[in-house]
Short mmCIF file of C-alpha atoms in Angstrom, two decimals:
data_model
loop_
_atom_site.label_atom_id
_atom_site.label_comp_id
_atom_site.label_asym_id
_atom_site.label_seq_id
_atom_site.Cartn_x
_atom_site.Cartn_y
_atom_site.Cartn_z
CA UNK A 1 62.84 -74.25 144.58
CA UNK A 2 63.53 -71.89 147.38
CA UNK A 3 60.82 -72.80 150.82
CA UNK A 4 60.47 -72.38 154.05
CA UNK A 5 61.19 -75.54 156.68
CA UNK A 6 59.83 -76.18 160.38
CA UNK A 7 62.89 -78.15 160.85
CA UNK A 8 62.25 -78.15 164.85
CA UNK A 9 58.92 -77.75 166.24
CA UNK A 10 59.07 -74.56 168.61
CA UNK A 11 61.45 -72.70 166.50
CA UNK A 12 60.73 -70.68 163.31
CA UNK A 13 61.62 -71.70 159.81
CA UNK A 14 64.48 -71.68 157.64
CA UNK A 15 64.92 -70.66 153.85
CA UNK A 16 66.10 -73.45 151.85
CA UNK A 17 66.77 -74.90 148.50
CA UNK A 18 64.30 -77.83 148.15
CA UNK A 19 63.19 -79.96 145.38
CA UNK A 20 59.78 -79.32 143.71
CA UNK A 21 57.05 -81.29 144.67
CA UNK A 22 55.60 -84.31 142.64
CA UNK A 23 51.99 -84.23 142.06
CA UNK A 24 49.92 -87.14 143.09
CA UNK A 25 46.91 -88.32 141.56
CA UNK A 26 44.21 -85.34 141.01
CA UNK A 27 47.06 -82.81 142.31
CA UNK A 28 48.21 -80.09 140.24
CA UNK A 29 51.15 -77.66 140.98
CA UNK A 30 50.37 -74.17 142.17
CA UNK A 31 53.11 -70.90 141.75
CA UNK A 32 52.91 -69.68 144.98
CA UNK A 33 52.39 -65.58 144.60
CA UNK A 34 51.16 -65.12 148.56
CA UNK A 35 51.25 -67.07 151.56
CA UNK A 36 49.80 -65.76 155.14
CA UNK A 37 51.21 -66.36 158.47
CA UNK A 38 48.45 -67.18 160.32
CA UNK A 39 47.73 -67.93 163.54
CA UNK A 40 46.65 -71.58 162.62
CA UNK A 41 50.64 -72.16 161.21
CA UNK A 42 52.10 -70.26 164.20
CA UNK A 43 49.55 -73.19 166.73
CA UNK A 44 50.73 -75.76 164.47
CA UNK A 45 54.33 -75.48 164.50
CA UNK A 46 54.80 -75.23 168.39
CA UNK A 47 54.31 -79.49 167.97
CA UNK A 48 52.19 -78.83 171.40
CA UNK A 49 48.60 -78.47 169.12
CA UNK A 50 45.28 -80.25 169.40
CA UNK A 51 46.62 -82.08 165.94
CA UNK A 52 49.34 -83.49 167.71
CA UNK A 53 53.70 -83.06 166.82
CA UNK A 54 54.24 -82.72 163.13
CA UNK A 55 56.85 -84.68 161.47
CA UNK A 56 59.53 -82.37 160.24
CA UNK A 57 60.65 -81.14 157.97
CA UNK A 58 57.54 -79.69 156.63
CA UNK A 59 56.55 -76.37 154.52
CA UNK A 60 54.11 -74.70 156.60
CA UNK A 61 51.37 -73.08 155.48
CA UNK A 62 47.72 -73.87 155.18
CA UNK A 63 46.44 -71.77 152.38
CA UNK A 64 47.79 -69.51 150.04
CA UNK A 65 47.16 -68.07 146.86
CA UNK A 66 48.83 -68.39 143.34
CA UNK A 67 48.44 -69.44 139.59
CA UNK A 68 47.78 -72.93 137.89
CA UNK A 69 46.75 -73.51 134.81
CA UNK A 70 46.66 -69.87 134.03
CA UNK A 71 43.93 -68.82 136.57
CA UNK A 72 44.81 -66.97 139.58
CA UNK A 73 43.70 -69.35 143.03
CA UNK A 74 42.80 -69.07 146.13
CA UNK A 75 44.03 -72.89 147.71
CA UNK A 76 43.94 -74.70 151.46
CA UNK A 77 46.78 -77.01 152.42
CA UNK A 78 46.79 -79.44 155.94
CA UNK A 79 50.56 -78.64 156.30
CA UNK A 80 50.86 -79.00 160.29
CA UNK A 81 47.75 -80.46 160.87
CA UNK A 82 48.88 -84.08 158.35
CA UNK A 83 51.52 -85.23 156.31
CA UNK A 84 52.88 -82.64 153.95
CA UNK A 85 53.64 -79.27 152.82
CA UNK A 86 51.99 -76.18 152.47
CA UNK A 87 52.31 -72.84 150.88
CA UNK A 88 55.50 -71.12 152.33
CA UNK A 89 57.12 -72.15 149.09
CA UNK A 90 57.24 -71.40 145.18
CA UNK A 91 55.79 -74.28 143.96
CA UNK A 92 52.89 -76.30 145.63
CA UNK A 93 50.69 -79.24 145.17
CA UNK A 94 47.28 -79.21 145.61
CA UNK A 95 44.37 -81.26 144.77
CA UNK A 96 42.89 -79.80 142.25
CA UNK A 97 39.44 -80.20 143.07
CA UNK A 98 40.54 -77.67 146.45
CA UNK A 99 41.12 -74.84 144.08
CA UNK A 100 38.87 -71.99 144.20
CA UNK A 101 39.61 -69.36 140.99
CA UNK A 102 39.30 -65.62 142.02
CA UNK A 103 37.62 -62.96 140.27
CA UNK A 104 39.40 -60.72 138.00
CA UNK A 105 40.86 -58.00 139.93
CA UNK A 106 41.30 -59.81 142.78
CA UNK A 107 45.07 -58.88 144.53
CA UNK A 108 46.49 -61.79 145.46
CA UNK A 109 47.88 -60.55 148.61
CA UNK A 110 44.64 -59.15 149.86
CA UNK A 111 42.95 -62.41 149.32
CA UNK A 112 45.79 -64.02 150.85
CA UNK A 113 45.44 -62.12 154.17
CA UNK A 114 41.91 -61.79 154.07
CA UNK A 115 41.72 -65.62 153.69
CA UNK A 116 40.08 -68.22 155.81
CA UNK A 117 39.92 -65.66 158.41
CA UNK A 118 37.61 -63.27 156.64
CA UNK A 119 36.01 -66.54 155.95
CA UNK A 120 34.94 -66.57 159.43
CA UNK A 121 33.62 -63.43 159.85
CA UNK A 122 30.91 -63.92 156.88
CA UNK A 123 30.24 -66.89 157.96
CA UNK A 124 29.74 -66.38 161.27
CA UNK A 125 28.03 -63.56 161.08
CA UNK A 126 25.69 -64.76 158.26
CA UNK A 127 25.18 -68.74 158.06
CA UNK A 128 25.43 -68.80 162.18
CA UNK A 129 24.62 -65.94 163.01
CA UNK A 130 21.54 -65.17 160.87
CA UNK A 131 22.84 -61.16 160.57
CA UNK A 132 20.14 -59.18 158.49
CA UNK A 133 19.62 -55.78 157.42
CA UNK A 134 19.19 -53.29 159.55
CA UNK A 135 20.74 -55.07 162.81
CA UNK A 136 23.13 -53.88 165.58
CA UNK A 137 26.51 -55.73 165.77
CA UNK A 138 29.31 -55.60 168.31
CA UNK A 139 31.98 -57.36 167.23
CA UNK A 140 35.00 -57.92 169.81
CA UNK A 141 38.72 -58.30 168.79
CA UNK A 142 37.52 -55.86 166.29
CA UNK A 143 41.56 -54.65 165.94
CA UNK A 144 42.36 -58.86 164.54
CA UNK A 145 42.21 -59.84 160.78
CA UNK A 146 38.70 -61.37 161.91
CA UNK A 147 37.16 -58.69 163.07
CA UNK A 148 38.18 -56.24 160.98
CA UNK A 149 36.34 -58.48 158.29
CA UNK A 150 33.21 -58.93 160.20
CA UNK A 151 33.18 -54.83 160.73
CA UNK A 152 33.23 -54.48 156.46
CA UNK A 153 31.12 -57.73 155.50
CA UNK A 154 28.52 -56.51 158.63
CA UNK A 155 28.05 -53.16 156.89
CA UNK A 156 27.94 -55.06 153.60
CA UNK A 157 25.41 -57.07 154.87
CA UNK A 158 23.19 -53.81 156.15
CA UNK A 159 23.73 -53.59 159.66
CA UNK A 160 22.31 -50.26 160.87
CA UNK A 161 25.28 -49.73 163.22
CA UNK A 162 28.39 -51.89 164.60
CA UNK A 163 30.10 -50.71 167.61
CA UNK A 164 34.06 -52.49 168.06
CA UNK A 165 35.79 -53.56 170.78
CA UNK A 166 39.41 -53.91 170.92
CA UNK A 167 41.93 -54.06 173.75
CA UNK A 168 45.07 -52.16 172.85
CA UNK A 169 45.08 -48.74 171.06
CA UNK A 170 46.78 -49.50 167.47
CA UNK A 171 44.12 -52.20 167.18
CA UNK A 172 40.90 -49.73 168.61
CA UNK A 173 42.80 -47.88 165.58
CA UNK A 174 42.33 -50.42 163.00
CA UNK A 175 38.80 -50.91 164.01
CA UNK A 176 37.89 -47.63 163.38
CA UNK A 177 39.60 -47.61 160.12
CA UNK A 178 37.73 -50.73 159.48
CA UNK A 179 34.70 -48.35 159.57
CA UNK A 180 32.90 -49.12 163.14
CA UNK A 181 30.27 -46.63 164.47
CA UNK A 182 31.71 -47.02 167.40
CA UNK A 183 34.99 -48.36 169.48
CA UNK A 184 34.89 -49.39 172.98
CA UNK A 185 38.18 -50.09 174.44
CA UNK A 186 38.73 -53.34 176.30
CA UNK A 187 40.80 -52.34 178.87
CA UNK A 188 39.55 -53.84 181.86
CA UNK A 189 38.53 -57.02 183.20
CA UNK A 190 35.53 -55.35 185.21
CA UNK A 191 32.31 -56.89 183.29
CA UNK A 192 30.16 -54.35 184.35
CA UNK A 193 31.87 -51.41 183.29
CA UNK A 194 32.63 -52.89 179.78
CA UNK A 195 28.80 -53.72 179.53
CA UNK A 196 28.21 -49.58 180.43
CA UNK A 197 30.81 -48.77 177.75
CA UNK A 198 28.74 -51.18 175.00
CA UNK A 199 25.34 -49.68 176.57
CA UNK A 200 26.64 -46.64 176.22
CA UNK A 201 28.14 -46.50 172.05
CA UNK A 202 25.19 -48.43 171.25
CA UNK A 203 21.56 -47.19 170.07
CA UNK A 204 19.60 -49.38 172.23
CA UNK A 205 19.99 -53.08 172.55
CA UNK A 206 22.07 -54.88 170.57
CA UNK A 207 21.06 -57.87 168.18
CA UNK A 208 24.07 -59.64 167.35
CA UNK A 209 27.36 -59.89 169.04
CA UNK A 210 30.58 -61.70 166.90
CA UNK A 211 32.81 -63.06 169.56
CA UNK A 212 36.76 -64.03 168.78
CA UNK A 213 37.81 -63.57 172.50
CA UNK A 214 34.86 -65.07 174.82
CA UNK A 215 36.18 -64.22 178.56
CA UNK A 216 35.19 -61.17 179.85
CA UNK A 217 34.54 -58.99 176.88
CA UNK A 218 31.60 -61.57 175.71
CA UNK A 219 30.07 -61.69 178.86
CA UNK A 220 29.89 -57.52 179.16
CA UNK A 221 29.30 -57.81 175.42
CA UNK A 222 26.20 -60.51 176.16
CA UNK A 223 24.70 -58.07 178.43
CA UNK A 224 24.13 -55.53 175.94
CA UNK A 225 21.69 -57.52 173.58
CA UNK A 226 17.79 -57.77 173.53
CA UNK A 227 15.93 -60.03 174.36
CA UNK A 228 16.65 -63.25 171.80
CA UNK A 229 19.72 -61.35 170.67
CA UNK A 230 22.64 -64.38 169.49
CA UNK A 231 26.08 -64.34 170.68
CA UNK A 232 27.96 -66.32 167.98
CA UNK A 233 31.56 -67.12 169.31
CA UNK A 234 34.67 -68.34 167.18
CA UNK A 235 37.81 -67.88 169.52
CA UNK A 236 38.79 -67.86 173.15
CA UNK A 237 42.19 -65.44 173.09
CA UNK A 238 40.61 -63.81 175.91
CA UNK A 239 39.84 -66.73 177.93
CA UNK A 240 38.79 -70.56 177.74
CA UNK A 241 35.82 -69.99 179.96
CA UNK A 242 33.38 -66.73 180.26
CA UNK A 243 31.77 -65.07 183.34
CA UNK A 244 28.59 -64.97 181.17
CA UNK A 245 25.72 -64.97 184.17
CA UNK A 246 22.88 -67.23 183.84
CA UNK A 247 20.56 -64.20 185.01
CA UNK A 248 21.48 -62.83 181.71
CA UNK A 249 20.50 -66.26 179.67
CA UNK A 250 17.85 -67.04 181.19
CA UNK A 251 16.46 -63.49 181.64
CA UNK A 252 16.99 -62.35 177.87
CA UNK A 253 16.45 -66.19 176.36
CA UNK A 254 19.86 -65.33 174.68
CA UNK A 255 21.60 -67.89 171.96
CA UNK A 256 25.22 -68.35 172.74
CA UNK A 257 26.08 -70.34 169.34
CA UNK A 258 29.59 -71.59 168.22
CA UNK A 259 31.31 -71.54 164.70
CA UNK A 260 34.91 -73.39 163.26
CA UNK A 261 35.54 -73.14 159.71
CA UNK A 262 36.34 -76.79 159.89
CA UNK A 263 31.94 -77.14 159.79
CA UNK A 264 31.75 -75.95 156.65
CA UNK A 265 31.63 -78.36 153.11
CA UNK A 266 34.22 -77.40 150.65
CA UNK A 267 31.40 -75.95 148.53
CA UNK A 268 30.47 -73.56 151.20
CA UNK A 269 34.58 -72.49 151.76
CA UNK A 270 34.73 -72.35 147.79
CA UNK A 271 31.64 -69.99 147.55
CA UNK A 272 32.38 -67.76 150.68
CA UNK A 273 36.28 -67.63 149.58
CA UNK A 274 34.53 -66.70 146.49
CA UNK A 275 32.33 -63.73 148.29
CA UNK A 276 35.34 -62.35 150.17
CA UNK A 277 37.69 -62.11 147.16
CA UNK A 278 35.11 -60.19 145.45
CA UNK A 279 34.18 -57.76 148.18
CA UNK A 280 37.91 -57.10 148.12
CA UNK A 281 38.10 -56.67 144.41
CA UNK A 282 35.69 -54.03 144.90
CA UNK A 283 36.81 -52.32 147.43
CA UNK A 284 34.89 -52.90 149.76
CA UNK A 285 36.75 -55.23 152.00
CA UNK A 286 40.74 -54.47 153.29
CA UNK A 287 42.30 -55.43 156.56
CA UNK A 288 45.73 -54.36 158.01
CA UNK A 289 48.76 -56.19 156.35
CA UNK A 290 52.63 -56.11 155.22
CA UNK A 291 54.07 -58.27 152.53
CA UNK A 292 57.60 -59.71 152.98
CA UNK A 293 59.76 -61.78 150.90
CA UNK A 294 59.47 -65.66 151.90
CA UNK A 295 63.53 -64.80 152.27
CA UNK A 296 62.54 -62.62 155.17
CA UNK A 297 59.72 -65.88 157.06
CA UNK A 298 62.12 -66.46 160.20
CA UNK A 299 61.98 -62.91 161.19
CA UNK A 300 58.14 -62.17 159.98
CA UNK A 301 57.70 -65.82 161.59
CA UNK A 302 58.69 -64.09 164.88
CA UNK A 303 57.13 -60.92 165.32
CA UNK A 304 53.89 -62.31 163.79
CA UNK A 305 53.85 -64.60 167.01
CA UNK A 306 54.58 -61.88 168.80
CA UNK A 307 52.17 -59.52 167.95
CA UNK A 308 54.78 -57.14 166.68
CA UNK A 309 53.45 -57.16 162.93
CA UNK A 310 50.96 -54.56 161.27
CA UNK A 311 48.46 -56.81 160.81
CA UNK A 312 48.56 -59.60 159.08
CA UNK A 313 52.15 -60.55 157.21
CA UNK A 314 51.81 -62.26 154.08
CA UNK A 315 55.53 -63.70 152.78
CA UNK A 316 55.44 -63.42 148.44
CA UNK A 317 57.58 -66.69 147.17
CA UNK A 318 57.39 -64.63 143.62
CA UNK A 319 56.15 -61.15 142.78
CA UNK A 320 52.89 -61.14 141.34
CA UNK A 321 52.58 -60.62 137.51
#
């Protein structure tokens, strides 16, 4: 089977002819149709991650969708983070039990770059963040796979209005495609003049805030809530640490909660997984992507990781059907 190898942490992978994996007990095989490049694989494969150097070769990969058994599935691989491959491949195994079976209608390659990352998004903005009807959101890094998600599944949801924010113009673009009320551009690393531009798109205070970047943006971002509003934060791209004052805690009794995927119980991956596919099935639910041919993965490896891509790029083993 054709598959793509980290031979050399730091370095993107090569196409090769490998043999088809063996599955162990409770695995099944999987025909890959769509595999995402996500930032998780790109972390992974510099052998510099939290999960330590990864023994190569390996197929990277951690989730991808495909057919087994004749159903169509949505599946998660540790490729990068343990032993073994993952979905950059035509054939993979997976547990079984790990499978989650879309809906009908369900395009594989929309599920595949909607994925864990859309994930996320509902989940952060639901389980953490308690989001309901008739709420104001801001959601930053509103231009990323995340937060184009959280924009769709907060309107799903019934927020009354969601303002974006989103640092470079082709991704203020995708936010308002996404369907924001609003989008603030993040531009500047003065905290009070982002906090005028939120105060300003918004209709009043703001209840919830979904944070992928913390830094500056969440601490303008934090200043714009009511009293008891909840900043629920998933990322740090713009910054490890966050001017958020303690005038602004204190003063508003704010909630400044965190969120990783890696919290949730399979069931509650299998049933959001589940959610997302069929919000996209209906048409409700889309972000920004490009497929390419896993023939093409050193080249989409490289200007994924460099921000070059439309979105996010999703490399097809097989066609679909």
């Amino acid at each position: 089977m054709r598959a793509a190898e980290i031979r050399e942490t730091g370095r993107p992978p090569a196409v090769a002819e490998r043999d088809a994996p063996v599955p162990g007990d409770g695995e099944v095989l999987v025909d890959v149709l769509a595999a995402p490049i996500t930032p998780l694989d790109l972390l992974c494969a510099t052998g510099i991650s939290y999960f330590g150097k990864p023994a190569t070769p390996y197929v990277p990969g951690v989730q991808g969708v495909g057919t087994s058994g004749g159903r169509t599935v949505w599946f998660p691989t540790a490729a990068g983070m343990a032993p073994g491959d993952g979905s950059m491949a035509e054939v993979a195994a997976i547990p079984e039990a790990a499978l989650v079976e879309l809906p009908d209608g369900a395009d594989p390659v929309l599920v595949a770059a909607l994925g864990l990352s859309a994930v996320a998004a509902h989940m952060a903005l639901t389980w953490r963040g308690g989001l309901t009807a008739g709420e104001q959101v801001i959601v930053l890094g509103a231009g990323g796979v995340v937060g184009q998600a959280a924009v769709q599944l907060a309107r799903t949801a019934g927020a009354r209005r969601i303002i974006a924010g989103a640092r470079s113009p082709a991704a203020r673009e995708r936010a308002g495609r996404a369907g924001a009320d609003a989008v603030v551009a993040l531009d500047t690393g003065d905290v009070a003049e982002l906090a005028r531009r939120f105060a300003d798109a918004s209709e009043g205070p703001a209840d919830l805030v979904l944070d992928p970047l913390f830094g500056v943006p969440a601490a303008a971002a934090a200043r714009t809530l009511r009293p008891g509003g909840r900043l629920v934060n998933l990322g740090g791209s713009a910054g490890e640490t966050s001017p958020i004052d303690s005038a602004t805690l204190r003063g508003k009794s704010l909630r400044v909660l965190g969120f990783t995927n890696n919290e949730l119980t399979a069931e509650q991956r299998a049933e959001a997984i589940t959610f997302v596919a069929g919000q996209a099935a209906a048409g409700r639910l889309a972000v920004a992507h490009e497929t390419v041919p896993l023939e093409d993965a050193a080249t989409a490896w490289l200007r994924q990781g460099e921000g070059k891509a439309e979105g996010r790029i999703v490399l097809t083993p097989r066609p679909a059907g």
